[in-house]
XYZ file of C-alpha atoms in Angstrom:
695
model
C 0.000 0.000 0.000
C 2.913 2.352 0.694
C 4.213 4.329 -2.313
C 7.663 3.697 -3.614
C 10.598 5.966 -2.815
C 10.770 7.447 -6.281
C 7.145 8.583 -6.130
C 7.790 10.192 -2.762
C 10.851 12.003 -4.081
C 9.069 13.349 -7.155
C 6.098 14.564 -5.152
C 8.341 16.171 -2.536
C 10.311 17.922 -5.266
C 7.106 19.264 -6.810
C 5.938 20.618 -3.479
C 9.350 22.151 -2.765
C 9.209 23.941 -6.114
C 5.833 25.423 -5.250
C 7.039 26.578 -1.854
C 10.172 28.134 -3.364
C 8.020 30.070 -5.811
C 5.954 31.340 -2.907
C 9.073 32.291 -0.971
C 10.204 34.371 -3.932
C 7.253 36.638 -3.316
C 8.879 38.125 -0.264
C 11.862 39.336 -2.302
C 9.783 41.438 -4.660
C 9.238 44.625 -2.755
C 12.364 45.207 -0.697
C 11.377 46.436 2.755
C 8.352 48.760 2.458
C 7.670 50.232 5.912
C 5.528 53.266 5.092
C 2.279 53.510 7.061
C -0.936 53.732 5.067
C -3.942 55.926 5.754
C -5.582 53.060 7.589
C -2.916 52.924 10.283
C -1.869 49.395 11.255
C -4.260 47.465 9.008
C -3.096 43.980 8.099
C 0.209 44.226 9.958
C 1.705 40.893 11.091
C 1.334 41.620 14.810
C 1.836 39.041 17.569
C -0.968 38.726 20.187
C -0.124 39.202 23.817
C -0.296 36.014 25.887
C -2.869 35.964 28.681
C -1.248 33.345 30.873
C 2.204 34.738 31.550
C 3.834 32.710 28.788
C 6.633 34.297 26.746
C 5.856 36.258 23.598
C 7.986 37.226 20.609
C 10.386 34.848 18.829
C 10.645 32.501 21.789
C 6.899 32.006 21.787
C 6.787 31.502 18.034
C 9.544 28.914 18.090
C 8.692 26.983 21.239
C 5.700 27.879 23.370
C 3.367 28.435 20.408
C 2.559 24.747 20.060
C 0.118 22.454 21.828
C 1.456 19.157 23.216
C 2.692 17.005 20.354
C 0.015 14.336 20.591
C -2.913 16.556 21.586
C -5.970 15.946 19.401
C -6.877 19.073 17.441
C -10.414 19.672 16.188
C -11.271 21.393 12.899
C -14.784 22.216 11.674
C -15.626 22.841 8.009
C -18.945 23.530 6.295
C -18.792 21.572 3.045
C -21.823 21.119 0.828
C -22.178 20.216 -2.834
C -19.935 18.613 -5.436
C -17.506 21.486 -6.010
C -17.077 22.087 -2.301
C -16.229 18.420 -1.740
C -13.352 18.799 -4.218
C -12.136 22.025 -2.619
C -12.054 20.522 0.846
C -9.710 17.770 -0.355
C -7.060 20.338 -1.300
C -7.491 22.041 2.062
C -7.129 18.712 3.882
C -4.009 17.854 1.862
C -2.326 21.091 2.950
C -3.387 20.433 6.545
C -2.045 16.872 6.552
C 1.215 17.842 4.867
C 2.300 20.111 7.725
C 0.515 18.562 10.701
C 2.320 16.832 13.565
C -0.753 16.258 15.740
C -3.728 13.920 15.483
C -6.687 15.676 13.890
C -10.457 15.276 14.019
C -12.517 16.857 11.253
C -16.094 17.939 11.960
C -17.754 18.257 8.544
C -21.149 19.912 8.109
C -22.366 18.483 4.816
C -25.402 17.872 2.672
C -26.235 14.288 1.685
C -24.287 14.504 -1.584
C -21.057 15.756 -0.017
C -21.332 13.296 2.874
C -21.595 10.330 0.509
C -18.566 11.545 -1.446
C -16.414 12.353 1.570
C -17.314 9.249 3.568
C -16.049 7.134 0.673
C -12.970 9.296 0.208
C -11.821 9.253 3.845
C -12.654 5.558 4.300
C -10.481 4.644 1.322
C -7.783 7.251 2.049
C -6.999 5.472 5.337
C -4.975 8.324 6.869
C -3.617 7.466 10.334
C -4.515 9.731 13.279
C -7.355 11.391 11.374
C -10.932 11.142 12.595
C -13.971 12.429 10.710
C -17.492 13.185 11.944
C -20.401 14.335 9.790
C -23.276 16.667 10.652
C -26.417 16.960 8.520
C -26.617 20.441 7.020
C -30.304 19.972 6.204
C -31.105 19.786 9.905
C -29.418 23.153 10.433
C -31.234 25.034 7.690
C -34.322 25.897 9.795
C -32.036 27.709 12.265
C -30.741 30.152 9.649
C -33.211 30.040 6.725
C -34.966 33.158 8.076
C -31.865 35.246 7.254
C -31.866 36.739 3.737
C -28.379 36.306 2.256
C -27.032 37.694 -1.016
C -23.701 35.857 -0.777
C -22.975 33.121 -3.344
C -22.590 30.561 -0.539
C -26.334 30.671 0.179
C -27.618 29.081 3.378
C -24.393 27.142 3.849
C -22.543 30.425 4.289
C -24.509 31.051 7.499
C -24.011 27.682 9.181
C -20.857 28.592 11.102
C -23.104 30.694 13.333
C -24.770 27.576 14.769
C -21.656 25.434 15.284
C -21.564 25.924 19.100
C -24.968 24.260 19.304
C -24.156 21.527 16.785
C -20.742 20.248 17.812
C -20.490 17.795 20.733
C -21.150 19.423 24.149
C -17.861 18.094 25.499
C -15.830 19.802 22.770
C -14.334 22.976 24.262
C -12.379 24.481 21.354
C -12.400 24.198 17.581
C -10.733 25.769 14.565
C -13.230 26.662 11.826
C -12.006 26.921 8.229
C -13.605 27.819 4.924
C -13.080 25.305 2.121
C -11.246 27.926 0.024
C -8.224 28.246 2.322
C -4.811 26.613 1.933
C -2.498 26.038 4.854
C 1.181 26.892 4.567
C 2.074 25.931 8.123
C 1.294 23.440 10.878
C -2.265 23.965 12.092
C -1.018 23.287 15.637
C 0.501 26.780 15.598
C -2.950 28.213 14.975
C -4.441 26.087 17.745
C -1.780 27.433 20.133
C -3.241 30.929 19.774
C -6.073 29.862 22.080
C -3.498 30.448 24.851
C -3.688 34.209 24.166
C -7.431 34.471 24.841
C -8.459 36.353 27.972
C -11.137 34.883 30.225
C -13.777 36.882 28.336
C -12.647 36.276 24.783
C -14.488 33.558 22.857
C -13.685 34.178 19.160
C -10.322 34.527 17.411
C -10.336 36.286 14.027
C -8.005 38.042 11.595
C -8.852 41.607 10.624
C -10.626 41.995 7.291
C -8.021 42.883 4.676
C -10.141 45.246 2.606
C -12.118 48.469 3.085
C -15.462 46.676 2.736
C -16.754 47.542 6.205
C -15.540 51.146 5.946
C -18.290 51.638 3.341
C -16.183 53.554 0.816
C -15.800 51.016 -2.002
C -18.573 52.541 -4.113
C -21.373 55.079 -3.884
C -24.265 54.165 -1.577
C -22.367 51.151 -0.220
C -23.986 50.348 3.150
C -22.188 47.454 4.847
C -23.204 45.868 8.114
C -21.718 47.423 11.259
C -18.195 46.366 12.188
C -15.373 47.325 14.490
C -13.026 49.350 12.253
C -12.311 47.285 9.159
C -14.062 44.358 10.744
C -12.927 40.744 10.756
C -12.865 37.959 8.175
C -14.471 34.634 9.130
C -12.577 32.341 6.744
C -10.427 31.275 9.707
C -11.986 31.253 13.190
C -10.946 30.058 16.627
C -14.090 29.255 18.614
C -13.970 28.684 22.360
C -17.145 26.652 22.349
C -17.913 26.163 26.028
C -17.483 29.891 26.672
C -19.738 30.730 23.728
C -22.430 28.511 25.194
C -22.012 30.161 28.589
C -22.469 33.703 27.215
C -25.639 32.679 25.357
C -24.167 32.875 21.861
C -27.265 31.646 20.037
C -29.531 34.283 21.549
C -26.847 36.945 21.154
C -26.288 36.554 17.409
C -29.981 36.064 16.644
C -30.980 39.269 18.473
C -28.254 41.213 16.682
C -29.183 39.798 13.277
C -32.888 40.498 13.703
C -32.178 44.068 14.771
C -29.848 44.784 11.856
C -32.226 43.204 9.356
C -34.732 45.909 10.215
C -32.533 48.323 8.247
C -30.481 45.947 6.070
C -32.234 44.014 3.263
C -29.921 40.993 3.607
C -26.441 39.898 4.542
C -23.871 40.506 1.811
C -21.058 38.408 3.264
C -23.169 35.722 4.973
C -22.096 34.801 8.537
C -19.254 37.356 8.435
C -21.710 40.256 8.557
C -23.426 38.849 11.639
C -20.176 37.972 13.431
C -18.996 41.546 12.882
C -22.243 43.093 14.052
C -22.027 41.086 17.292
C -18.370 42.062 17.803
C -19.214 45.730 17.188
C -21.674 45.491 20.070
C -19.467 43.239 22.253
C -15.827 44.003 21.336
C -14.516 42.143 24.368
C -15.488 38.816 22.799
C -12.833 38.877 20.079
C -9.120 38.041 20.181
C -7.477 39.545 17.065
C -5.145 37.084 15.355
C -1.985 37.849 13.335
C -2.787 38.681 9.726
C -0.631 35.811 8.430
C -3.286 33.341 9.612
C -5.768 34.565 6.998
C -4.123 36.235 3.999
C -7.199 37.269 2.055
C -6.962 37.365 -1.740
C -10.224 39.186 -2.481
C -10.890 41.574 -5.372
C -10.221 44.596 -3.114
C -7.531 43.013 -0.969
C -5.088 44.968 1.180
C -3.253 41.755 2.081
C -0.019 43.000 0.531
C 0.455 45.186 3.614
C 0.592 41.943 5.611
C 2.599 39.536 3.498
C 5.316 41.944 2.384
C 6.320 42.423 6.023
C 5.695 38.914 7.334
C 8.479 36.435 7.953
C 6.246 33.669 6.629
C 2.606 33.089 5.768
C 0.341 30.582 7.478
C -3.022 30.462 5.663
C -3.939 31.658 2.169
C -7.621 32.482 1.674
C -9.120 32.639 -1.829
C -12.131 34.688 -0.713
C -12.936 36.246 -4.058
C -15.876 34.742 -6.000
C -13.322 34.380 -8.817
C -11.142 32.136 -6.602
C -7.893 31.296 -8.462
C -8.870 33.619 -11.327
C -8.784 36.709 -9.116
C -6.707 39.462 -10.727
C -4.525 40.864 -7.978
C -0.850 41.608 -7.526
C 1.284 38.508 -6.841
C -1.663 36.150 -7.494
C 0.588 33.833 -9.502
C 2.787 33.151 -6.494
C -0.161 32.143 -4.348
C -1.646 30.053 -7.149
C 1.556 28.018 -7.299
C 1.156 27.023 -3.656
C -2.480 26.039 -4.159
C -1.793 24.136 -7.391
C 1.057 22.249 -5.740
C -1.327 20.798 -3.173
C -4.054 20.323 -5.777
C -1.834 17.922 -7.727
C 0.009 16.493 -4.719
C -0.157 12.698 -4.387
C -2.539 12.116 -1.481
C -1.138 8.605 -1.014
C 1.997 10.195 0.439
C -0.068 11.594 3.315
C -0.850 8.115 4.673
C 2.009 8.484 7.127
C 2.097 7.560 10.778
C 2.574 10.164 13.511
C 5.464 8.493 15.253
C 5.287 8.693 19.020
C 1.573 9.487 19.052
C -0.583 6.434 19.812
C -3.799 6.609 17.812
C -6.490 4.310 16.536
C -5.737 2.963 13.098
C -8.232 3.493 10.260
C -10.763 0.701 9.861
C -9.114 -2.323 8.268
C -5.608 -0.834 8.325
C -4.087 -3.304 10.784
C -5.449 -6.328 8.942
C -4.223 -4.861 5.667
C -0.732 -4.292 7.030
C -0.631 -7.848 8.349
C -1.626 -9.211 4.948
C 1.003 -7.083 3.212
C 3.644 -8.213 5.703
C 2.931 -11.852 4.847
C 3.734 -11.346 1.158
C 7.010 -12.701 -0.145
C 8.831 -10.050 -2.150
C 10.806 -12.804 -3.871
C 7.587 -14.353 -5.200
C 7.370 -13.930 -9.001
C 3.729 -12.883 -8.492
C 4.474 -10.376 -5.717
C 3.201 -7.423 -7.786
C -0.109 -9.198 -8.405
C -0.539 -10.026 -4.703
C 0.347 -6.513 -3.613
C -1.973 -4.887 -6.156
C -4.891 -7.058 -5.017
C -4.431 -5.791 -1.443
C -4.016 -2.136 -2.356
C -6.781 0.125 -1.057
C -7.204 2.902 -3.583
C -8.485 6.322 -2.661
C -11.850 6.805 -4.336
C -13.519 10.129 -5.059
C -16.997 9.307 -6.316
C -19.018 11.864 -8.294
C -15.936 13.946 -9.023
C -17.896 16.343 -11.269
C -21.428 17.764 -11.015
C -23.992 15.091 -11.761
C -27.767 14.996 -12.040
C -29.165 11.568 -11.094
C -31.556 10.169 -13.715
C -35.264 10.236 -12.886
C -36.594 6.848 -11.711
C -37.629 4.648 -14.646
C -38.403 0.928 -14.213
C -36.361 -0.274 -17.232
C -33.612 2.315 -17.372
C -30.000 1.323 -18.128
C -26.678 2.900 -17.126
C -23.581 2.273 -19.215
C -20.751 1.218 -16.878
C -17.082 1.388 -17.909
C -13.594 2.282 -16.703
C -10.670 4.122 -18.248
C -7.302 5.739 -17.667
C -5.813 8.997 -18.901
C -4.792 7.552 -22.280
C -8.423 6.810 -23.172
C -9.943 10.242 -22.479
C -10.286 10.871 -26.214
C -12.957 8.134 -26.328
C -15.389 10.045 -24.125
C -16.860 12.515 -26.605
C -17.702 9.849 -29.183
C -19.210 7.649 -26.468
C -21.442 10.524 -25.333
C -22.682 10.974 -28.887
C -23.544 7.282 -29.214
C -25.039 6.590 -25.785
C -27.729 9.066 -24.773
C -28.526 7.481 -21.413
C -26.849 7.757 -18.013
C -23.272 6.566 -17.556
C -21.129 5.660 -14.563
C -17.426 5.817 -15.382
C -14.445 5.039 -13.128
C -11.187 6.784 -14.024
C -7.772 5.569 -12.852
C -5.759 8.774 -12.411
C -3.065 10.442 -10.377
C -3.993 13.570 -8.439
C -2.415 15.717 -11.137
C -4.190 13.805 -13.919
C -7.516 14.313 -12.135
C -7.075 18.064 -12.575
C -6.178 17.614 -16.243
C -9.334 15.544 -16.643
C -11.387 18.289 -14.991
C -10.054 20.855 -17.460
C -10.637 18.421 -20.352
C -14.324 18.100 -19.492
C -14.782 21.822 -18.901
C -13.246 22.576 -22.320
C -15.476 20.085 -24.162
C -18.956 21.312 -25.178
C -20.058 17.691 -25.575
C -18.900 16.492 -22.149
C -19.766 19.611 -20.167
C -23.341 19.453 -21.473
C -23.896 15.917 -20.135
C -25.038 16.083 -16.516
C -26.125 12.419 -16.520
C -22.552 11.101 -16.717
C -21.072 10.330 -13.298
C -17.278 10.300 -13.123
C -15.571 8.540 -10.223
C -11.825 8.988 -9.714
C -9.841 6.042 -8.372
C -6.373 7.305 -7.542
C -3.445 5.507 -9.088
C -1.248 3.376 -6.888
C 0.799 0.306 -7.768
C 2.281 -1.124 -10.986
C -0.739 -3.058 -12.332
C -4.061 -1.766 -13.612
C -6.824 -2.672 -11.095
C -9.400 -3.184 -13.833
C -12.011 -5.067 -11.822
C -11.750 -2.777 -8.828
C -12.470 0.113 -11.195
C -15.441 -1.707 -12.693
C -16.827 -2.355 -9.221
C -16.565 1.327 -8.293
C -18.483 2.360 -11.414
C -21.023 -0.444 -10.949
C -21.659 0.457 -7.307
C -22.469 4.051 -8.274
C -24.984 3.209 -11.025
C -28.454 4.436 -10.058
C -30.721 2.717 -12.605
C -32.282 -0.764 -12.253
C -30.084 -2.169 -15.053
C -26.505 -1.686 -16.226
C -24.750 -2.226 -19.532
C -21.278 -3.527 -18.652
C -19.059 -2.184 -21.415
C -15.489 -1.048 -22.054
C -14.435 2.488 -22.891
C -13.007 1.577 -26.310
C -16.391 0.356 -27.614
C -19.004 2.515 -29.291
C -22.566 1.196 -28.969
C -25.094 1.425 -31.754
C -26.759 4.839 -31.818
C -30.126 3.271 -31.002
C -28.849 0.852 -28.342
C -29.982 2.798 -25.269
C -33.630 2.897 -26.395
C -33.469 -0.653 -27.744
C -32.179 -2.073 -24.439
C -34.917 -0.418 -22.411
C -37.563 -1.725 -24.771
C -36.046 -5.227 -24.701
C -35.968 -5.328 -20.902
C -39.640 -4.431 -20.804
C -40.647 -6.884 -23.563
C -38.729 -9.776 -21.981
C -40.339 -9.164 -18.627
C -37.054 -9.124 -16.767
C -36.952 -8.542 -13.060
C -38.541 -10.474 -10.261
C -37.364 -14.071 -10.107
C -36.029 -14.221 -13.663
C -32.298 -13.578 -13.830
C -30.939 -12.837 -17.275
C -27.862 -11.309 -18.856
C -28.644 -9.735 -22.225
C -25.718 -10.212 -24.602
C -24.763 -7.309 -26.890
C -22.749 -8.796 -29.787
C -19.306 -7.196 -30.149
C -17.482 -6.298 -33.367
C -14.277 -4.487 -34.236
C -12.842 -2.356 -36.998
C -9.143 -2.069 -37.883
C -9.775 1.407 -39.304
C -9.394 4.595 -37.311
C -11.927 6.247 -39.583
C -15.004 4.492 -40.877
C -18.691 5.156 -41.347
C -20.450 3.855 -38.247
C -23.441 1.648 -39.178
C -26.842 3.018 -38.270
C -28.566 -0.367 -38.376
C -27.949 -4.105 -38.306
C -28.290 -4.236 -42.089
C -25.528 -1.647 -42.532
C -23.331 -3.507 -40.037
C -23.743 -6.797 -41.934
C -22.798 -5.041 -45.156
C -19.595 -3.747 -43.550
C -18.929 -7.191 -42.110
C -19.270 -8.792 -45.535
C -17.048 -6.103 -47.087
C -14.236 -6.755 -44.577
C -14.525 -3.345 -42.910
C -15.740 -4.999 -39.700
C -14.965 -8.282 -37.942
C -16.423 -10.161 -35.025
C -14.500 -9.033 -31.978
C -11.011 -10.536 -31.570
C -11.812 -13.338 -34.038
C -8.125 -13.624 -34.976
C -6.635 -13.372 -31.439
C -9.196 -14.755 -28.997
C -12.139 -16.293 -30.902
C -13.333 -18.296 -27.873
C -14.009 -15.028 -26.045
C -17.124 -14.369 -28.125
C -17.745 -17.523 -30.149
C -20.611 -18.620 -27.907
C -22.605 -15.572 -29.075
C -23.095 -17.550 -32.328
C -22.708 -14.758 -34.867
C -24.031 -16.910 -37.709
C -27.315 -17.314 -35.864
C -27.332 -13.628 -34.959
C -27.209 -12.625 -38.649
C -30.634 -14.175 -39.203
C -32.162 -13.761 -35.751
C -35.387 -11.818 -35.359
C -35.892 -12.519 -31.665
C -33.628 -12.945 -28.599
C -32.113 -16.415 -28.336
C -30.483 -18.252 -25.467
C -26.871 -19.427 -25.569
C -24.950 -21.628 -23.186
C -21.905 -20.679 -21.211
C -18.627 -21.807 -22.762
C -15.049 -21.712 -21.557
C -13.445 -18.239 -21.795
C -16.730 -16.591 -22.844
C -16.644 -12.847 -22.100
C -19.517 -11.031 -23.829
C -20.692 -7.518 -23.014
C -23.960 -7.846 -21.132
C -26.879 -5.970 -19.640
C -27.743 -7.164 -16.139
C -29.587 -5.924 -13.056
C -27.667 -3.408 -10.973
C -27.452 -5.857 -8.058
C -25.586 -8.437 -10.156
C -22.438 -10.122 -8.779
C -19.413 -7.830 -8.569
C -16.234 -8.406 -10.539
C -13.505 -10.440 -8.876
C -10.885 -7.870 -7.763
C -8.037 -10.395 -7.727
C -7.772 -10.026 -11.510
C -5.532 -7.035 -12.123
C -3.690 -6.096 -15.274
C -4.649 -8.001 -18.420
C -6.463 -11.310 -18.695
C -9.551 -13.128 -17.508
C -11.146 -10.183 -15.697
C -14.427 -10.324 -17.670
C -14.289 -14.099 -18.141
C -14.409 -14.628 -14.379
C -17.455 -12.379 -14.111
C -19.397 -14.312 -16.745
C -18.505 -17.542 -14.924
C -19.986 -16.026 -11.755
C -23.175 -15.041 -13.593
C -23.537 -18.549 -14.986
C -22.885 -20.096 -11.571
C -25.742 -17.980 -10.207
C -28.088 -19.232 -12.952
C -28.287 -16.115 -15.114
C -29.718 -16.853 -18.556
C -27.554 -15.630 -21.431
C -29.890 -14.064 -24.005
C -28.437 -12.610 -27.238
C -30.299 -9.550 -28.532
C -30.879 -9.685 -32.315
C -30.657 -5.933 -33.076
C -27.990 -4.918 -30.569
C -24.321 -4.373 -31.370
C -21.254 -2.525 -30.142
C -18.012 -1.870 -32.046
C -14.446 -1.764 -30.753
C -12.246 1.069 -32.003
C -8.513 0.552 -32.662
C -5.951 1.992 -30.252
C -2.397 1.384 -29.053
C -2.061 -1.659 -26.785
C -2.012 -1.051 -23.038
C 1.100 -1.619 -20.949
C -0.522 -4.620 -19.256
C -1.367 -6.444 -22.496
C 2.186 -5.831 -23.687
C 3.520 -7.384 -20.483
C 1.145 -10.346 -20.878
C 2.405 -11.001 -24.377
C 6.090 -10.647 -23.545
C 6.433 -12.094 -20.035
C 6.107 -15.815 -19.208
C 6.059 -14.887 -15.511
C 3.081 -12.594 -16.088
C 1.162 -15.383 -17.814
C 2.116 -17.853 -15.079
C 0.781 -15.496 -12.428
C -2.482 -15.136 -14.330
C -2.757 -18.905 -14.452
C -2.259 -19.051 -10.686
C -5.050 -16.503 -10.211
C -7.386 -18.600 -12.384
C -6.701 -21.682 -10.287
C -7.350 -19.799 -7.061
C -10.561 -18.418 -8.539
C -11.797 -21.926 -9.353
C -10.917 -23.153 -5.881
C -13.080 -20.385 -4.454
C -15.884 -21.317 -6.861
C -15.740 -24.915 -5.633
C -16.025 -23.801 -2.016
C -19.051 -21.627 -2.791
C -20.921 -23.721 -5.359
C -19.742 -27.274 -4.671
C -20.195 -29.823 -7.428
C -21.885 -27.244 -9.668
C -18.487 -25.568 -10.132
C -16.888 -28.714 -11.555
C -17.662 -27.788 -15.161
C -15.638 -24.572 -14.836
C -12.622 -26.366 -13.414
C -12.804 -28.966 -16.182
C -12.939 -26.242 -18.822
C -9.921 -24.522 -17.302
C -7.872 -27.704 -17.307
C -8.632 -28.233 -20.995
C -7.351 -24.795 -21.994
C -3.683 -24.107 -22.903
C -1.861 -22.736 -19.851
C -0.731 -19.598 -21.680
C -4.212 -18.558 -22.843
C -5.780 -15.340 -21.592
């Protein structure tokens, strides 16, 4: 499961480059010390300690840290698909610098919770706990507040955190999803030590003139103390907030201000500032470096040009990374470094800090420890045990409306097959669930690829699920299982990304499912006959008649007829040419057709990684569970030519590779015998009759 040294070195070098670019920022402006008209706005001041502890450099270097193994709590409001991607970059930056155990308290909607639960479960980061809180249950507490900010209701939810988080939790750091850490979050936590007995909120001054009301004519901001404070980074002393009656306090203030203000403009920030204006003793100002705000009207330069180092970068403009401000490129480099940083490298132990391992981690480590690195099949064994990070629904997605016979196309791909997507979207007009095997950096390239494509960006019924790359072999069946698990329709068409279905196939499959009366007790797998063309350009047939004409002319062939005829021979293409109705075929050794099955069909066997027998094993499982194999007379799908994958090249060139595949087949049949008894004998017999070097 652990990445190899070379991967670690490359990722560390990339991050170092980003940090060096950021450091270059501080050499740009010499030593500007002139005061501005606003006095000490945004200066990197150090708070005064309230407990007699030292201040100044000694405090920054030594005392400004909690105990090494103290559990630190961080709360984040994270709702929607885009926000669930943003929070991952924030968490990466947090994990990169952290030396303490962390517990994340995530306020999410149902969509974000589903995504993030899967992500953190498969990320398996040591000393990282995660709790979820239902944002929908909080909406009634703040829905009465009109808000013009783009964050909507979610932008007000930080106000209710003291009443939502566990009663025993005394302190918490609250972060917006659009911040990036450039330092250990323990240093921020240590600033709680500077709170007086009366202070309950720690905030950085707002780094713009927004609350001074002079940005444009008739600008009427909410009341604030001076320039006010920004709420992208907050220290909340929760038990004190509960004691002072925080809920009643902010609600009374908000209701009073809303008598003269039509709405909040900056969501919770307006209400926090109005409360602080009335009760200034509640706030502990924090050094500006803990919230360097890159808004459209930012004054942050007055902070970062005098700071020794920066701690938190806050992209608080609606334009985010596209904000046009001085030095934006330097800050973008830091953000982009973490965006593409390999999250697998953050699965590191906190040595010296006992903590509960992620679920399944100890068993996984024991299994990995039992592997023999001298075994010729070590790579296969290791890849089977690898737990890949999975980010489901990576892009915005609209679930299909419920239809009793609807079908989702399920497939998997890697970066070198992205060019297939547009053509597939033109051919298949129904929902799709696609698993992509990518690095963190490739995931961002994929995002830009979709955004730049009018065809792909227009399709909201295609769900993309990123499985992050780790290990030397392609985990084909694990990818298929991810895509299959996320399909939302009653039926699925199990395809491959390099096949284009007939233009009419989506409608034809739904009609066939209805006409055949599938569902209930009848289990059937509908076979879609597969063909191939050797030509990169050809006129795609619009009907079975056109396909047969191309077949007779030599422009099309039955799929892999010259390399692996047994893979599709049982479809009986001669019978299909004349067929007018679906017909049943029997299972045969090495049969691997493309099929339509119910969504709750057996999953693919994840032991098959790389090339060979991954679909064959699935069809064996369907047959063992008494699925009928019914060939559809008007259905077809066509394979497009492409360069061979690395795994198929290794299969063809390496006897060891083929021997390992043979060993996996034998283990698969042993498992079949244990589960199905004598009924599995026919599969074992078929295996023994095949050549040992066959796929």
